[in-house]
mmCIF file of C-alpha atoms in Angstrom:
data_model
loop_
_atom_site.group_PDB
_atom_site.id
_atom_site.type_symbol
_atom_site.label_atom_id
_atom_site.label_comp_id
_atom_site.label_asym_id
_atom_site.label_seq_id
_atom_site.Cartn_x
_atom_site.Cartn_y
_atom_site.Cartn_z
ATOM 1 C CA MET A 1 3.545 -22.188 -23.838
ATOM 2 C CA TYR A 2 1.002 -21.169 -21.206
ATOM 3 C CA GLU A 3 3.563 -21.670 -18.436
ATOM 4 C CA ASN A 4 5.685 -19.066 -20.130
ATOM 5 C CA LEU A 5 2.801 -16.631 -20.290
ATOM 6 C CA SER A 6 2.148 -16.969 -16.583
ATOM 7 C CA LEU A 7 5.844 -16.258 -16.153
ATOM 8 C CA PHE A 8 5.238 -12.904 -17.850
ATOM 9 C CA LYS A 9 2.296 -12.242 -15.595
ATOM 10 C CA THR A 10 4.322 -12.945 -12.491
ATOM 11 C CA ALA A 11 7.198 -10.794 -13.726
ATOM 12 C CA SER A 12 4.951 -7.849 -14.520
ATOM 13 C CA ALA A 13 3.156 -8.268 -11.201
ATOM 14 C CA LEU A 14 6.514 -8.092 -9.434
ATOM 15 C CA ALA A 15 7.482 -5.000 -11.437
ATOM 16 C CA ARG A 16 4.144 -3.378 -10.563
ATOM 17 C CA HIS A 17 4.514 -4.306 -6.918
ATOM 18 C CA SER A 18 7.966 -2.752 -6.729
ATOM 19 C CA ALA A 19 6.761 0.403 -8.516
ATOM 20 C CA MET A 20 3.926 0.790 -6.007
ATOM 21 C CA ARG A 21 6.295 0.193 -3.136
ATOM 22 C CA GLN A 22 8.672 2.783 -4.567
ATOM 23 C CA ALA A 23 5.812 5.314 -4.623
ATOM 24 C CA LEU A 24 5.124 4.619 -0.938
ATOM 25 C CA ILE A 25 8.806 4.931 -0.034
ATOM 26 C CA ALA A 26 8.936 8.267 -1.863
ATOM 27 C CA GLU A 27 5.861 9.358 0.101
ATOM 28 C CA ASN A 28 7.454 8.329 3.398
ATOM 29 C CA ILE A 29 10.654 10.203 2.650
ATOM 30 C CA ALA A 30 8.807 13.292 1.420
ATOM 31 C CA ASN A 31 6.889 13.286 4.713
ATOM 32 C CA ALA A 32 9.918 12.496 6.867
ATOM 33 C CA ASP A 33 9.535 15.862 8.623
ATOM 34 C CA THR A 34 5.725 16.068 8.692
ATOM 35 C CA PRO A 35 4.411 15.971 12.282
ATOM 36 C CA GLY A 36 2.116 13.044 13.038
ATOM 37 C CA TYR A 37 2.791 11.171 9.797
ATOM 38 C CA ALA A 38 2.820 7.357 10.039
ATOM 39 C CA ALA A 39 5.119 5.444 7.667
ATOM 40 C CA LYS A 40 3.402 3.202 5.098
ATOM 41 C CA ASP A 41 4.468 -0.010 3.409
ATOM 42 C CA LEU A 42 3.049 -2.780 1.228
ATOM 43 C CA PRO A 43 2.864 -6.415 2.257
ATOM 44 C CA GLU A 44 5.645 -8.560 0.767
ATOM 45 C CA PHE A 45 5.193 -9.694 -2.827
ATOM 46 C CA LYS A 46 5.413 -13.293 -1.628
ATOM 47 C CA SER A 47 2.219 -12.873 0.390
ATOM 48 C CA THR A 48 0.256 -11.871 -2.722
ATOM 49 C CA MET A 49 1.032 -15.295 -4.243
ATOM 50 C CA PRO A 50 -0.567 -18.619 -3.228
ATOM 51 C CA VAL A 51 1.538 -20.884 -1.007
ATOM 52 C CA ALA A 52 1.243 -24.039 -3.091
ATOM 53 C CA GLY A 53 -0.311 -25.100 -6.373
ATOM 54 C CA LEU A 54 0.855 -26.249 -9.775
ATOM 55 C CA GLY A 55 0.157 -23.222 -11.885
ATOM 56 C CA ILE A 56 1.217 -19.844 -10.554
ATOM 57 C CA GLN A 57 -1.852 -17.699 -10.036
ATOM 58 C CA MET A 58 -2.415 -14.356 -8.445
ATOM 59 C CA VAL A 59 -4.584 -14.116 -5.380
ATOM 60 C CA THR A 60 -7.714 -12.019 -5.459
ATOM 61 C CA THR A 61 -8.330 -10.557 -2.033
ATOM 62 C CA ALA A 62 -11.204 -8.233 -2.860
ATOM 63 C CA PRO A 63 -14.217 -8.551 -5.198
ATOM 64 C CA GLY A 64 -13.042 -5.762 -7.505
ATOM 65 C CA HIS A 65 -9.836 -7.548 -8.447
ATOM 66 C CA MET A 66 -9.198 -8.970 -11.870
ATOM 67 C CA THR A 67 -7.739 -12.443 -11.901
ATOM 68 C CA GLY A 68 -4.079 -12.624 -12.644
ATOM 69 C CA VAL A 69 -3.271 -9.090 -11.696
ATOM 70 C CA ALA A 70 -1.367 -9.053 -8.447
ATOM 71 C CA GLY A 71 -0.706 -5.339 -8.325
ATOM 72 C CA GLN A 72 -4.322 -4.623 -7.448
ATOM 73 C CA ALA A 73 -4.301 -7.070 -4.566
ATOM 74 C CA SER A 74 -1.702 -5.085 -2.684
ATOM 75 C CA VAL A 75 -3.222 -1.617 -3.043
ATOM 76 C CA GLN A 76 -4.066 -1.463 0.648
ATOM 77 C CA ALA A 77 -0.897 0.021 2.052
ATOM 78 C CA ALA A 78 -0.659 -0.783 5.731
ATOM 79 C CA THR A 79 0.857 1.712 8.107
ATOM 80 C CA GLN A 80 3.976 0.303 9.663
ATOM 81 C CA LEU A 81 3.805 -0.210 13.394
ATOM 82 C CA ASN A 82 7.412 -1.043 14.200
ATOM 83 C CA ALA A 83 9.096 1.200 11.672
ATOM 84 C CA GLY A 84 11.839 2.875 13.617
ATOM 85 C CA ASP A 85 11.181 4.794 16.767
ATOM 86 C CA GLU A 86 8.544 7.438 16.856
ATOM 87 C CA SER A 87 9.913 10.945 17.102
ATOM 88 C CA PRO A 88 8.443 13.424 19.621
ATOM 89 C CA ASN A 89 6.212 14.988 16.939
ATOM 90 C CA GLY A 90 4.541 11.633 16.212
ATOM 91 C CA ASN A 91 6.380 10.927 12.947
ATOM 92 C CA THR A 92 7.358 7.267 12.489
ATOM 93 C CA VAL A 93 9.512 7.537 9.344
ATOM 94 C CA SER A 94 13.088 6.303 9.595
ATOM 95 C CA VAL A 95 14.997 7.562 6.558
ATOM 96 C CA GLU A 96 17.600 4.785 6.953
ATOM 97 C CA THR A 97 14.961 2.047 6.844
ATOM 98 C CA GLU A 98 13.413 3.671 3.775
ATOM 99 C CA MET A 99 16.800 3.719 2.030
ATOM 100 C CA VAL A 100 17.282 -0.008 2.682
ATOM 101 C CA LYS A 101 13.784 -0.695 1.391
ATOM 102 C CA SER A 102 14.360 1.379 -1.724
ATOM 103 C CA SER A 103 17.473 -0.595 -2.690
ATOM 104 C CA GLU A 104 15.467 -3.768 -2.092
ATOM 105 C CA VAL A 105 12.770 -2.423 -4.403
ATOM 106 C CA ARG A 106 15.321 -1.574 -7.063
ATOM 107 C CA GLN A 107 16.686 -5.114 -6.993
ATOM 108 C CA GLN A 108 13.188 -6.564 -7.248
ATOM 109 C CA HIS A 109 12.352 -4.315 -10.164
ATOM 110 C CA GLN A 110 15.542 -5.244 -12.006
ATOM 111 C CA LEU A 111 14.855 -8.920 -11.360
ATOM 112 C CA ALA A 112 11.336 -8.608 -12.739
ATOM 113 C CA LEU A 113 12.547 -6.809 -15.874
ATOM 114 C CA ALA A 114 15.368 -9.305 -16.398
ATOM 115 C CA VAL A 115 12.937 -12.215 -16.162
ATOM 116 C CA TYR A 116 10.584 -10.455 -18.558
ATOM 117 C CA ARG A 117 13.338 -9.773 -21.056
ATOM 118 C CA GLY A 118 14.563 -13.383 -20.736
ATOM 119 C CA GLY A 119 11.071 -14.648 -21.527
ATOM 120 C CA MET A 120 10.834 -12.334 -24.514
ATOM 121 C CA ASP A 121 14.161 -13.614 -25.836
ATOM 122 C CA LEU A 122 12.921 -17.159 -25.419
ATOM 123 C CA LEU A 123 9.767 -16.419 -27.410
ATOM 124 C CA ARG A 124 11.756 -14.645 -30.117
ATOM 125 C CA THR A 125 14.078 -17.630 -30.388
ATOM 126 C CA ALA A 126 11.057 -19.907 -30.718
ATOM 127 C CA LEU A 127 9.789 -17.689 -33.532
ATOM 128 C CA GLY A 128 13.158 -17.821 -35.244
ATOM 129 C CA ARG A 129 13.773 -14.073 -35.065
ATOM 130 C CA ARG A 130 16.857 -14.177 -32.979
ATOM 131 C CA MET B 1 4.301 3.403 -14.858
ATOM 132 C CA ALA B 2 1.637 5.569 -13.210
ATOM 133 C CA ASP B 3 3.047 4.616 -9.815
ATOM 134 C CA LEU B 4 6.493 5.725 -10.871
ATOM 135 C CA GLN B 5 5.130 9.032 -12.189
ATOM 136 C CA ASN B 6 3.350 9.474 -8.875
ATOM 137 C CA SER B 7 6.580 8.670 -7.080
ATOM 138 C CA LEU B 8 8.372 11.388 -9.058
ATOM 139 C CA ALA B 9 5.676 13.925 -8.178
ATOM 140 C CA ILE B 10 5.835 13.033 -4.472
ATOM 141 C CA SER B 11 9.625 13.293 -4.356
ATOM 142 C CA ALA B 12 9.424 16.634 -6.159
ATOM 143 C CA SER B 13 6.907 17.893 -3.569
ATOM 144 C CA GLY B 14 9.303 16.805 -0.816
ATOM 145 C CA MET B 15 12.177 18.683 -2.441
ATOM 146 C CA ARG B 16 10.017 21.775 -2.883
ATOM 147 C CA ALA B 17 8.997 21.714 0.783
ATOM 148 C CA GLN B 18 12.577 21.313 1.981
ATOM 149 C CA ALA B 19 13.716 24.127 -0.317
ATOM 150 C CA THR B 20 11.030 26.422 1.133
ATOM 151 C CA ARG B 21 12.211 25.526 4.612
ATOM 152 C CA LEU B 22 15.819 26.279 3.651
ATOM 153 C CA ARG B 23 14.747 29.611 2.202
ATOM 154 C CA HIS B 24 13.204 30.627 5.536
ATOM 155 C CA VAL B 25 16.263 29.433 7.426
ATOM 156 C CA ALA B 26 18.337 31.721 5.200
ATOM 157 C CA GLU B 27 15.941 34.574 5.938
ATOM 158 C CA ASN B 28 16.234 33.952 9.683
ATOM 159 C CA ILE B 29 20.036 33.894 9.576
ATOM 160 C CA ALA B 30 20.180 37.015 7.428
ATOM 161 C CA ASN B 31 18.006 38.836 9.991
ATOM 162 C CA ALA B 32 19.752 37.483 13.077
ATOM 163 C CA ASP B 33 20.960 40.995 13.958
ATOM 164 C CA THR B 34 17.834 42.892 12.919
ATOM 165 C CA PRO B 35 16.277 44.529 16.004
ATOM 166 C CA GLY B 36 12.801 43.194 16.726
ATOM 167 C CA TYR B 37 12.915 40.415 14.088
ATOM 168 C CA LYS B 38 10.872 37.305 14.917
ATOM 169 C CA ARG B 39 12.171 33.928 13.738
ATOM 170 C CA LYS B 40 9.965 32.348 11.025
ATOM 171 C CA LEU B 41 8.861 28.717 11.193
ATOM 172 C CA VAL B 42 7.632 26.598 8.270
ATOM 173 C CA PRO B 43 5.218 23.793 9.221
ATOM 174 C CA PHE B 44 4.975 20.685 6.988
ATOM 175 C CA GLU B 45 1.575 19.143 6.227
ATOM 176 C CA ALA B 46 0.319 16.186 4.214
ATOM 177 C CA ALA B 47 -1.158 17.694 1.034
ATOM 178 C CA ALA B 48 -3.783 14.953 0.569
ATOM 179 C CA ALA B 49 -5.850 16.480 3.361
ATOM 180 C CA PHE B 50 -6.247 19.577 1.197
ATOM 181 C CA GLY B 51 -7.418 17.792 -1.936
ATOM 182 C CA GLU B 52 -4.052 18.031 -3.660
ATOM 183 C CA GLY B 53 -1.747 15.251 -4.792
ATOM 184 C CA GLU B 54 -2.064 11.950 -2.961
ATOM 185 C CA GLY B 55 0.793 11.435 -0.533
ATOM 186 C CA GLN B 56 2.496 14.707 -1.325
ATOM 187 C CA VAL B 57 3.834 17.099 1.271
ATOM 188 C CA ARG B 58 3.436 20.847 1.348
ATOM 189 C CA THR B 59 4.396 23.726 3.555
ATOM 190 C CA GLY B 60 1.683 25.460 5.527
ATOM 191 C CA ALA B 61 1.330 29.096 6.533
ATOM 192 C CA VAL B 62 4.493 30.599 7.966
ATOM 193 C CA ARG B 63 4.358 31.119 11.729
ATOM 194 C CA LEU B 64 6.443 33.338 13.959
ATOM 195 C CA ASP B 65 8.481 31.917 16.813
ATOM 196 C CA LYS B 66 6.950 33.170 20.073
ATOM 197 C CA THR B 67 10.089 32.947 22.194
ATOM 198 C CA GLU B 68 11.257 36.106 23.918
ATOM 199 C CA ALA B 69 13.564 38.327 21.874
ATOM 200 C CA SER B 70 17.040 38.829 23.265
ATOM 201 C CA ARG B 71 17.832 42.070 25.142
ATOM 202 C CA ILE B 72 21.168 43.452 24.083
ATOM 203 C CA TYR B 73 23.162 45.902 26.155
ATOM 204 C CA ASP B 74 24.545 48.695 23.979
ATOM 205 C CA PRO B 75 24.013 52.233 25.334
ATOM 206 C CA SER B 76 25.370 53.749 22.090
ATOM 207 C CA HIS B 77 22.663 52.074 20.001
ATOM 208 C CA PRO B 78 20.029 54.526 18.694
ATOM 209 C CA MET B 79 17.202 52.226 19.889
ATOM 210 C CA ALA B 80 18.626 51.732 23.396
ATOM 211 C CA ASP B 81 16.271 52.478 26.284
ATOM 212 C CA GLY B 82 17.019 54.179 29.596
ATOM 213 C CA GLN B 83 19.053 51.224 30.916
ATOM 214 C CA GLY B 84 21.066 50.979 27.706
ATOM 215 C CA TYR B 85 19.293 47.843 26.377
ATOM 216 C CA TYR B 86 17.560 47.342 23.042
ATOM 217 C CA THR B 87 15.446 44.466 21.706
ATOM 218 C CA GLY B 88 17.300 42.215 19.287
ATOM 219 C CA SER B 89 15.919 39.248 17.309
ATOM 220 C CA ASN B 90 14.978 35.849 18.732
ATOM 221 C CA VAL B 91 17.064 33.966 16.172
ATOM 222 C CA ASN B 92 19.414 31.303 17.533
ATOM 223 C CA SER B 93 22.104 30.769 14.893
ATOM 224 C CA ILE B 94 23.042 27.268 16.118
ATOM 225 C CA LEU B 95 19.404 26.216 15.830
ATOM 226 C CA GLU B 96 19.186 27.605 12.305
ATOM 227 C CA ILE B 97 22.382 25.844 11.218
ATOM 228 C CA ALA B 98 21.074 22.540 12.596
ATOM 229 C CA ASP B 99 17.766 23.118 10.818
ATOM 230 C CA SER B 100 19.496 23.853 7.517
ATOM 231 C CA ARG B 101 21.562 20.654 7.815
ATOM 232 C CA GLU B 102 18.414 18.641 8.423
ATOM 233 C CA ALA B 103 16.710 20.261 5.441
ATOM 234 C CA GLN B 104 19.725 19.480 3.278
ATOM 235 C CA ARG B 105 19.788 15.820 4.291
ATOM 236 C CA SER B 106 16.047 15.442 3.688
ATOM 237 C CA TYR B 107 16.419 17.164 0.326
ATOM 238 C CA GLU B 108 19.145 14.702 -0.638
ATOM 239 C CA ALA B 109 17.011 11.742 0.429
ATOM 240 C CA ASN B 110 14.149 13.034 -1.730
ATOM 241 C CA LEU B 111 16.508 13.587 -4.644
ATOM 242 C CA LYS B 112 17.786 10.029 -4.298
ATOM 243 C CA MET B 113 14.232 8.696 -4.447
ATOM 244 C CA PHE B 114 13.489 10.892 -7.458
ATOM 245 C CA ASP B 115 16.545 9.522 -9.235
ATOM 246 C CA GLN B 116 15.621 5.954 -8.404
ATOM 247 C CA ALA B 117 12.056 6.323 -9.732
ATOM 248 C CA ARG B 118 13.484 7.924 -12.869
ATOM 249 C CA LYS B 119 15.915 5.031 -13.362
ATOM 250 C CA MET B 120 13.170 2.480 -12.782
ATOM 251 C CA SER B 121 10.912 4.017 -15.414
ATOM 252 C CA ALA B 122 13.884 4.325 -17.796
ATOM 253 C CA SER B 123 14.673 0.630 -17.468
ATOM 254 C CA LEU B 124 10.993 -0.129 -17.965
ATOM 255 C CA LEU B 125 11.091 1.782 -21.249
ATOM 256 C CA GLU B 126 14.251 -0.124 -22.211
ATOM 257 C CA LEU B 127 11.992 -3.164 -22.620
ATOM 258 C CA LEU B 128 10.329 -1.480 -25.585
ATOM 259 C CA LYS B 129 13.592 -1.005 -27.410
ATOM 260 C CA ARG B 130 14.948 -3.457 -29.946
#
């Protein structure tokens, strides 16, 4: 039973991660013509999870983090260094790269919701309310 | 969910900024033949620096293009000087067309991001159904 609950945690952490990433992509695209703006991105979701271990647990990287909530761990959005070539006005946003990232984010979000819904169905079946 | 709402607000700010830019491009083109008209420029700035929405973009104070106005030879013109020249505008139509295309593309990119954030939050709400 508890394995299933950690499945929910992971799924919602992935959904939160992709929502945060989507917000950053929107910010990058909105500022695609702002002089001197540096593109931002989050670290991969994979890197917010421990490499090995039996139970899946979220990593806490700062003292303020609550255990089991991965979304908080990735709040620090790093500015991208190699994101497309810098334009003469110092802007580093590449709209094409952002588009690719946004479709990636959409897939991740759908995956997270599908896993969540699958888990819910499983629990409902176990409760006999199918 | 809050991230997605934020994403919507940022994309909307991007669309607003691009629309303002397009409005000034239209003004410049409309006044391309107005004697003495100076081309207007719209600078983009990150709004966060001004205590507004985090990550949003906004348009700053409109500036005038300082390039020399064209001198047009037309002795029959009422404003013509002794040599038969009068001062036209400093609008370059090709430049304005290119600018309007860029604004349109950026607007579309922002709209795409807006739509994606909207879809993501809609599918998140789908989970509550049933």
